[in-house]
Amino acid sequence: MEFTEKEIGSEAARLHSKMGTLGWNLQNCQVIAPLTLEINLLKKEKNAVILAHSYQTPDIIYGVADFTGDSYGLSKQAAQTKADVIVFSGVKFMAETAKLLNPNKKVYAPSMDAGCSLADDITADDVRKLKAKHPGAPVVCYVNTTAEVKAESDVCCTSANAKKIIGGMKEKEIIFVPDEFMAINIARETGKKIIAWRSSCVVHKDFDGRKIDAIRKEFPGVKVLTHSECPPLVAEASDMMGGTTDMEKYVAKSDAPSFMLVTECGLSDRLRSEHPKKEFIGMCSLCPYMKKNSLALILDVLREGKKENEIKIPEGVAVKARKSLEKMFELSS
Ligand code: 13P
Ligand code: SF4
């Protein structure tokens, strides 16, 4: 598609007003403007919606996304959308979740290589074996799992509602898969006995709690917010543990002088842009899976409706997996 100089200039100015504080100069914005212009036109033409996780890069979030948020918020958006086509710029299990909630719509993942160390670490067969070993214990699966694993679970949860769902269960002993650190963190907060699977997030597992003490000395009054996938020592040393939206809400409400977000770097970028007067102290890592997406790949799926990027889930699996998501919505509302 061809755009006039004027169209490119005004799109670049729009992008710069959102991303200038994140180091994107006007020239960089001019380079991506033809891509964001074409994607936004194709969205209208095809009645498509773009859902972007907070860990996506600013050009995706501010350039083309219709909704940005955490896995729970975006799954709610997916459940409510009137669009015919959903492009999920996040990781594959998130696009699968959107497809489970919209079996009759076309759902695309811009990159089919956008996996997740947690989702890739456990199979449906592993869950069946756990159930056989612990009869009577309900299975709660983290949303960071494949549709097959969700199909073997009683209820799904995200970092935004894990505490509420697990804490509210009548059983004392609960199987939780696949994040071991999150299992320990939630067990501490709810007092439940959790039978955990031994997997972790490649991004969050390596954060070091000892650095938090040094940061507190250097930045008096700093609030340390950690994702529930972090090691227990990190979670214990923080002021708040939760999902990415919990962190977002905390920052919006707090009048603390500075914040350290112990999670993927995308969230700090987003909050830095949205709260230019607040200070954010670095302790973040990049998720190699989340960063597989790009404007060029989003444009490809919208232009060509690429079959190889369309999410397909066998009906037998989808029916059972959808139940675990419906149960999550019921228990977290
Ligand atoms: P949220 O649900 O908090 O967005 O987390 C998703 C995720 O993959 C964290 O690593
Ligand atoms: Fe998976 Fe961790 Fe990346 Fe989240 S940050 S998508 S849990 S690998």
Tab-separated table of C-alpha atoms and ligand atoms in Angstrom:
chain	number	residue	atom	x	y	z
A	1	MET	CA	0.000	0.000	0.000
A	2	GLU	CA	1.223	3.513	-0.780
A	3	PHE	CA	0.779	6.422	1.622
A	4	THR	CA	1.309	10.138	1.072
A	5	GLU	CA	4.039	12.069	2.827
A	6	LYS	CA	1.346	13.866	4.817
A	7	GLU	CA	-0.235	10.594	5.998
A	8	ILE	CA	3.151	9.231	7.041
A	9	GLY	CA	4.046	12.496	8.787
A	10	SER	CA	0.898	12.609	10.881
A	11	GLU	CA	1.100	8.875	11.771
A	12	ALA	CA	4.757	9.349	12.802
A	13	ALA	CA	3.726	12.296	14.999
A	14	ARG	CA	1.004	10.139	16.636
A	15	LEU	CA	3.494	7.338	17.332
A	16	HIS	CA	6.108	9.768	18.619
A	17	SER	CA	3.661	11.318	21.087
A	18	LYS	CA	3.269	7.860	22.705
A	19	MET	CA	6.760	6.428	22.337
A	20	GLY	CA	9.039	9.481	22.471
A	21	THR	CA	9.651	8.986	26.194
A	22	LEU	CA	10.809	5.416	25.439
A	23	GLY	CA	13.604	6.544	23.133
A	24	TRP	CA	11.757	6.354	19.784
A	25	ASN	CA	12.736	9.476	17.829
A	26	LEU	CA	10.611	10.942	15.025
A	27	GLN	CA	12.794	9.321	12.364
A	28	ASN	CA	12.253	5.814	13.829
A	29	CYS	CA	8.533	6.530	13.987
A	30	GLN	CA	8.551	7.587	10.315
A	31	VAL	CA	10.115	4.231	9.376
A	32	ILE	CA	7.332	2.186	10.997
A	33	ALA	CA	4.462	4.570	10.090
A	34	PRO	CA	3.642	2.844	6.722
A	35	LEU	CA	3.341	-0.485	8.585
A	36	THR	CA	1.050	0.812	11.335
A	37	LEU	CA	-1.055	2.714	8.764
A	38	GLU	CA	-1.567	-0.411	6.647
A	39	ILE	CA	-2.282	-2.656	9.664
A	40	ASN	CA	-4.857	-0.197	10.999
A	41	LEU	CA	-6.579	-0.011	7.583
A	42	LEU	CA	-6.626	-3.804	7.226
A	43	LYS	CA	-8.132	-4.134	10.705
A	44	LYS	CA	-11.123	-2.062	9.611
A	45	GLU	CA	-11.426	-3.819	6.258
A	46	LYS	CA	-11.421	-7.300	7.829
A	47	ASN	CA	-13.226	-6.435	11.065
A	48	ALA	CA	-10.170	-7.621	12.993
A	49	VAL	CA	-9.048	-6.835	16.522
A	50	ILE	CA	-5.454	-6.916	17.793
A	51	LEU	CA	-4.938	-8.006	21.390
A	52	ALA	CA	-1.439	-7.339	22.714
A	53	HIS	CA	0.077	-8.536	25.961
A	54	SER	CA	1.850	-5.885	28.082
A	55	TYR	CA	5.197	-7.568	27.296
A	56	GLN	CA	4.906	-6.656	23.601
A	57	THR	CA	7.121	-3.925	22.164
A	58	PRO	CA	5.868	-0.288	22.153
A	59	ASP	CA	5.471	-0.167	18.334
A	60	ILE	CA	2.868	-2.963	18.628
A	61	ILE	CA	1.212	-1.639	21.796
A	62	TYR	CA	0.961	2.013	20.730
A	63	GLY	CA	0.961	1.490	16.977
A	64	VAL	CA	-1.714	-1.122	16.327
A	65	ALA	CA	-3.134	-2.803	19.451
A	66	ASP	CA	-6.825	-2.353	20.241
A	67	PHE	CA	-6.418	-3.742	23.745
A	68	THR	CA	-3.325	-4.241	25.875
A	69	GLY	CA	-3.223	-6.046	29.191
A	70	ASP	CA	-2.540	-9.244	31.091
A	71	SER	CA	-3.602	-12.776	30.184
A	72	TYR	CA	-6.825	-12.513	32.186
A	73	GLY	CA	-7.876	-9.098	30.850
A	74	LEU	CA	-7.117	-10.112	27.290
A	75	SER	CA	-9.027	-13.395	27.615
A	76	LYS	CA	-12.029	-11.341	28.777
A	77	GLN	CA	-11.603	-9.058	25.752
A	78	ALA	CA	-11.398	-12.139	23.532
A	79	ALA	CA	-14.605	-13.506	25.060
A	80	GLN	CA	-16.458	-10.224	24.432
A	81	THR	CA	-15.187	-9.111	21.041
A	82	LYS	CA	-17.536	-8.608	18.104
A	83	ALA	CA	-14.663	-8.755	15.615
A	84	ASP	CA	-14.559	-11.594	13.057
A	85	VAL	CA	-10.795	-11.974	13.253
A	86	ILE	CA	-8.524	-11.910	16.321
A	87	VAL	CA	-4.771	-11.383	16.004
A	88	PHE	CA	-3.170	-12.203	19.349
A	89	SER	CA	0.209	-10.575	19.774
A	90	GLY	CA	1.496	-12.432	22.785
A	91	VAL	CA	2.439	-16.088	23.075
A	92	LYS	CA	0.764	-19.129	21.551
A	93	PHE	CA	-1.142	-20.317	24.624
A	94	MET	CA	-2.819	-16.888	24.761
A	95	ALA	CA	-3.960	-17.159	21.133
A	96	GLU	CA	-5.197	-20.689	21.909
A	97	THR	CA	-7.190	-19.328	24.853
A	98	ALA	CA	-8.789	-16.738	22.559
A	99	LYS	CA	-9.674	-19.516	20.090
A	100	LEU	CA	-11.211	-21.676	22.847
A	101	LEU	CA	-13.463	-18.749	23.714
A	102	ASN	CA	-14.267	-18.029	20.047
A	103	PRO	CA	-14.536	-21.366	18.275
A	104	ASN	CA	-16.233	-19.811	15.225
A	105	LYS	CA	-13.791	-16.954	14.677
A	106	LYS	CA	-10.439	-16.892	12.968
A	107	VAL	CA	-7.647	-16.452	15.522
A	108	TYR	CA	-4.066	-15.852	14.436
A	109	ALA	CA	-0.713	-15.833	16.228
A	110	PRO	CA	1.754	-13.573	14.354
A	111	SER	CA	4.592	-15.951	15.265
A	112	MET	CA	3.967	-19.642	15.755
A	113	ASP	CA	7.390	-19.847	17.463
A	114	ALA	CA	6.159	-17.711	20.359
A	115	GLY	CA	6.013	-20.533	22.908
A	116	CYS	CA	6.455	-20.308	26.675
A	117	SER	CA	8.849	-22.272	28.878
A	118	LEU	CA	5.978	-23.135	31.239
A	119	ALA	CA	3.475	-24.245	28.588
A	120	ASP	CA	6.163	-26.263	26.801
A	121	ASP	CA	7.123	-28.136	29.994
A	122	ILE	CA	4.037	-30.239	30.705
A	123	THR	CA	1.788	-32.536	28.674
A	124	ALA	CA	-1.758	-33.797	29.127
A	125	ASP	CA	-0.286	-37.198	29.938
A	126	ASP	CA	1.768	-35.693	32.786
A	127	VAL	CA	-1.462	-34.280	34.255
A	128	ARG	CA	-3.258	-37.622	33.920
A	129	LYS	CA	-0.396	-39.287	35.843
A	130	LEU	CA	-0.567	-36.641	38.592
A	131	LYS	CA	-4.316	-37.207	38.937
A	132	ALA	CA	-3.814	-40.964	39.208
A	133	LYS	CA	-1.206	-40.413	41.931
A	134	HIS	CA	-3.366	-37.958	43.923
A	135	PRO	CA	-6.974	-39.078	43.503
A	136	GLY	CA	-9.511	-36.557	44.792
A	137	ALA	CA	-7.198	-33.538	44.508
A	138	PRO	CA	-8.645	-31.000	42.036
A	139	VAL	CA	-6.368	-29.792	39.243
A	140	VAL	CA	-5.830	-26.069	38.781
A	141	CYS	CA	-3.830	-25.201	35.682
A	142	TYR	CA	-2.113	-21.898	35.108
A	143	VAL	CA	-3.276	-20.279	31.870
A	144	ASN	CA	0.313	-20.708	30.615
A	145	THR	CA	-0.514	-24.237	29.392
A	146	THR	CA	-1.620	-25.882	26.149
A	147	ALA	CA	-5.289	-26.546	25.389
A	148	GLU	CA	-4.594	-30.280	25.989
A	149	VAL	CA	-3.423	-29.577	29.556
A	150	LYS	CA	-6.400	-27.270	30.168
A	151	ALA	CA	-8.657	-30.091	28.983
A	152	GLU	CA	-7.310	-32.331	31.776
A	153	SER	CA	-7.826	-29.649	34.450
A	154	ASP	CA	-10.802	-28.720	36.612
A	155	VAL	CA	-10.187	-25.011	36.511
A	156	CYS	CA	-7.767	-22.619	34.881
A	157	CYS	CA	-6.303	-19.517	36.549
A	158	THR	CA	-4.022	-16.601	35.748
A	159	SER	CA	-1.686	-14.662	38.001
A	160	ALA	CA	-4.530	-12.154	38.470
A	161	ASN	CA	-6.919	-14.652	40.068
A	162	ALA	CA	-4.831	-17.655	41.249
A	163	LYS	CA	-4.969	-16.606	44.890
A	164	LYS	CA	-8.739	-16.075	44.818
A	165	ILE	CA	-9.479	-19.321	42.968
A	166	ILE	CA	-7.123	-21.569	44.940
A	167	GLY	CA	-7.841	-19.840	48.258
A	168	GLY	CA	-11.583	-20.257	47.721
A	169	MET	CA	-11.487	-24.011	47.033
A	170	LYS	CA	-12.959	-26.274	49.691
A	171	GLU	CA	-10.265	-28.938	49.268
A	172	LYS	CA	-7.085	-28.589	51.379
A	173	GLU	CA	-4.885	-30.404	48.848
A	174	ILE	CA	-4.761	-29.069	45.294
A	175	ILE	CA	-2.726	-29.989	42.234
A	176	PHE	CA	-1.337	-26.872	40.537
A	177	VAL	CA	0.543	-27.015	37.229
A	178	PRO	CA	3.051	-26.162	35.873
A	179	ASP	CA	4.823	-23.278	37.710
A	180	GLU	CA	6.548	-24.500	40.868
A	181	PHE	CA	7.489	-21.043	42.186
A	182	MET	CA	3.977	-19.771	41.724
A	183	ALA	CA	2.689	-22.866	43.536
A	184	ILE	CA	4.938	-22.119	46.541
A	185	ASN	CA	4.011	-18.406	46.519
A	186	ILE	CA	0.274	-19.122	46.364
A	187	ALA	CA	0.518	-21.877	49.009
A	188	ARG	CA	2.147	-19.361	51.355
A	189	GLU	CA	-0.595	-16.810	50.774
A	190	THR	CA	-3.564	-19.210	50.942
A	191	GLY	CA	-2.369	-21.817	53.450
A	192	LYS	CA	-3.283	-24.620	51.008
A	193	LYS	CA	-1.230	-27.746	50.461
A	194	ILE	CA	-0.253	-27.557	46.823
A	195	ILE	CA	1.040	-30.500	44.821
A	196	ALA	CA	3.241	-28.770	42.278
A	197	TRP	CA	4.798	-29.597	38.932
A	198	ARG	CA	8.462	-28.639	38.579
A	199	SER	CA	8.655	-26.033	35.887
A	200	SER	CA	9.476	-22.343	35.872
A	201	CYS	CA	9.432	-19.289	33.660
A	202	VAL	CA	12.780	-18.661	31.954
A	203	VAL	CA	12.392	-14.937	32.570
A	204	HIS	CA	11.241	-14.835	36.196
A	205	LYS	CA	13.197	-17.764	37.645
A	206	ASP	CA	16.532	-15.920	37.590
A	207	PHE	CA	15.628	-12.774	39.516
A	208	ASP	CA	17.769	-12.461	42.624
A	209	GLY	CA	16.118	-11.388	45.902
A	210	ARG	CA	19.431	-10.155	47.362
A	211	LYS	CA	19.460	-7.235	44.909
A	212	ILE	CA	16.230	-5.918	46.430
A	213	ASP	CA	17.919	-4.946	49.733
A	214	ALA	CA	20.550	-2.946	47.883
A	215	ILE	CA	17.874	-1.192	45.795
A	216	ARG	CA	15.899	-0.287	48.948
A	217	LYS	CA	19.018	1.330	50.444
A	218	GLU	CA	19.789	3.250	47.263
A	219	PHE	CA	16.190	4.398	46.598
A	220	PRO	CA	14.407	5.110	49.903
A	221	GLY	CA	10.649	4.674	49.628
A	222	VAL	CA	10.878	2.483	46.510
A	223	LYS	CA	8.040	-0.013	46.081
A	224	VAL	CA	9.098	-3.430	44.827
A	225	LEU	CA	6.432	-5.248	42.818
A	226	THR	CA	7.060	-8.808	41.727
A	227	HIS	CA	5.306	-11.217	39.411
A	228	SER	CA	4.003	-14.394	41.083
A	229	GLU	CA	6.255	-16.478	38.806
A	230	CYS	CA	9.316	-15.157	40.703
A	231	PRO	CA	11.264	-17.318	43.184
A	232	PRO	CA	9.736	-17.293	46.704
A	233	LEU	CA	12.649	-15.319	48.204
A	234	VAL	CA	12.026	-12.532	45.697
A	235	ALA	CA	8.278	-12.566	46.334
A	236	GLU	CA	8.817	-12.438	50.108
A	237	ALA	CA	11.180	-9.461	49.823
A	238	SER	CA	8.699	-7.434	47.773
A	239	ASP	CA	5.874	-5.040	48.690
A	240	MET	CA	3.376	-6.732	46.380
A	241	MET	CA	3.212	-9.972	44.455
A	242	GLY	CA	0.739	-10.540	41.632
A	243	GLY	CA	0.135	-10.391	37.906
A	244	THR	CA	1.054	-7.634	35.488
A	245	THR	CA	-2.300	-5.862	35.887
A	246	ASP	CA	-1.960	-5.923	39.694
A	247	MET	CA	1.368	-4.130	39.253
A	248	GLU	CA	-0.187	-1.651	36.823
A	249	LYS	CA	-3.000	-0.843	39.283
A	250	TYR	CA	-0.563	-0.516	42.196
A	251	VAL	CA	1.568	2.017	40.292
A	252	ALA	CA	-1.508	4.022	39.226
A	253	LYS	CA	-2.746	4.327	42.833
A	254	SER	CA	0.518	4.720	44.740
A	255	ASP	CA	2.242	8.017	45.407
A	256	ALA	CA	5.596	6.315	46.089
A	257	PRO	CA	8.585	8.096	44.493
A	258	SER	CA	9.852	5.058	42.603
A	259	PHE	CA	8.988	1.505	41.608
A	260	MET	CA	10.967	-1.582	40.810
A	261	LEU	CA	8.982	-4.006	38.653
A	262	VAL	CA	10.457	-7.487	38.876
A	263	THR	CA	9.150	-8.888	35.622
A	264	GLU	CA	9.568	-8.741	31.837
A	265	CYS	CA	10.872	-5.369	30.556
A	266	GLY	CA	7.807	-4.668	28.400
A	267	LEU	CA	5.703	-3.781	31.437
A	268	SER	CA	8.202	-1.204	32.737
A	269	ASP	CA	8.298	0.390	29.264
A	270	ARG	CA	4.536	0.607	29.172
A	271	LEU	CA	4.227	2.109	32.629
A	272	ARG	CA	7.123	4.490	31.997
A	273	SER	CA	5.261	5.838	28.973
A	274	GLU	CA	1.940	6.046	30.815
A	275	HIS	CA	3.337	7.583	34.043
A	276	PRO	CA	6.101	9.915	32.834
A	277	LYS	CA	6.359	11.615	36.252
A	278	LYS	CA	7.034	8.351	38.146
A	279	GLU	CA	10.463	6.750	38.376
A	280	PHE	CA	11.021	3.122	37.355
A	281	ILE	CA	14.147	1.305	38.452
A	282	GLY	CA	15.428	-1.454	36.240
A	283	MET	CA	15.275	-5.124	37.245
A	284	CYS	CA	13.791	-6.746	34.200
A	285	SER	CA	14.588	-9.332	31.525
A	286	LEU	CA	13.289	-9.877	28.026
A	287	CYS	CA	11.056	-12.839	27.225
A	288	PRO	CA	12.527	-14.438	24.106
A	289	TYR	CA	9.102	-15.820	23.154
A	290	MET	CA	7.076	-12.638	23.555
A	291	LYS	CA	9.645	-10.761	21.506
A	292	LYS	CA	9.188	-13.047	18.464
A	293	ASN	CA	6.269	-10.908	17.269
A	294	SER	CA	6.720	-7.836	15.103
A	295	LEU	CA	4.685	-5.345	13.083
A	296	ALA	CA	5.863	-7.084	9.890
A	297	LEU	CA	4.483	-10.456	11.075
A	298	ILE	CA	1.198	-8.883	12.182
A	299	LEU	CA	0.886	-7.279	8.745
A	300	ASP	CA	1.565	-10.653	7.074
A	301	VAL	CA	-1.236	-12.455	8.905
A	302	LEU	CA	-3.704	-9.641	8.292
A	303	ARG	CA	-2.799	-9.260	4.606
A	304	GLU	CA	-2.675	-12.903	3.707
A	305	GLY	CA	-4.784	-14.623	6.382
A	306	LYS	CA	-1.897	-17.109	6.617
A	307	LYS	CA	-3.237	-20.613	7.216
A	308	GLU	CA	-0.072	-21.723	9.015
A	309	ASN	CA	-0.625	-18.994	11.638
A	310	GLU	CA	-4.255	-19.807	12.260
A	311	ILE	CA	-4.948	-21.463	15.622
A	312	LYS	CA	-6.716	-24.815	15.338
A	313	ILE	CA	-7.726	-26.969	18.319
A	314	PRO	CA	-9.289	-30.428	17.945
A	315	GLU	CA	-12.967	-30.251	18.939
A	316	GLY	CA	-12.706	-32.996	21.618
A	317	VAL	CA	-9.915	-31.100	23.379
A	318	ALA	CA	-11.571	-27.698	22.926
A	319	VAL	CA	-14.866	-28.735	24.570
A	320	LYS	CA	-13.075	-29.892	27.742
A	321	ALA	CA	-10.504	-27.071	27.815
A	322	ARG	CA	-13.257	-24.444	27.438
A	323	LYS	CA	-14.890	-25.780	30.614
A	324	SER	CA	-11.766	-25.024	32.657
A	325	LEU	CA	-11.802	-21.438	31.319
A	326	GLU	CA	-15.524	-21.023	32.011
A	327	LYS	CA	-14.941	-22.250	35.547
A	328	MET	CA	-12.177	-19.642	35.924
A	329	PHE	CA	-14.540	-16.826	34.852
A	330	GLU	CA	-17.200	-18.135	37.245
A	331	LEU	CA	-14.844	-18.370	40.247
A	332	SER	CA	-13.062	-15.078	39.659
A	333	SER	CA	-16.068	-12.856	39.019
B	1	13P	P1	0.158	-12.030	33.273
B	1	13P	O1	-1.039	-12.887	33.309
B	1	13P	O2	0.461	-11.386	34.564
B	1	13P	O3	0.049	-11.069	32.151
B	1	13P	O4	1.419	-12.942	32.996
B	1	13P	C1	1.571	-13.693	31.858
B	1	13P	C2	2.924	-14.180	31.730
B	1	13P	O5	3.266	-14.898	30.823
B	1	13P	C3	3.882	-13.753	32.733
B	1	13P	O6	5.117	-14.181	32.434
B	2	SF4	FE1	6.202	-17.763	29.413
B	2	SF4	FE2	7.853	-16.534	31.096
B	2	SF4	FE3	7.621	-15.614	28.629
B	2	SF4	FE4	5.591	-15.330	30.387
B	2	SF4	S1	7.614	-14.396	30.495
B	2	SF4	S2	5.452	-16.008	28.260
B	2	SF4	S3	5.784	-17.240	31.558
B	2	SF4	S4	8.433	-17.622	29.229
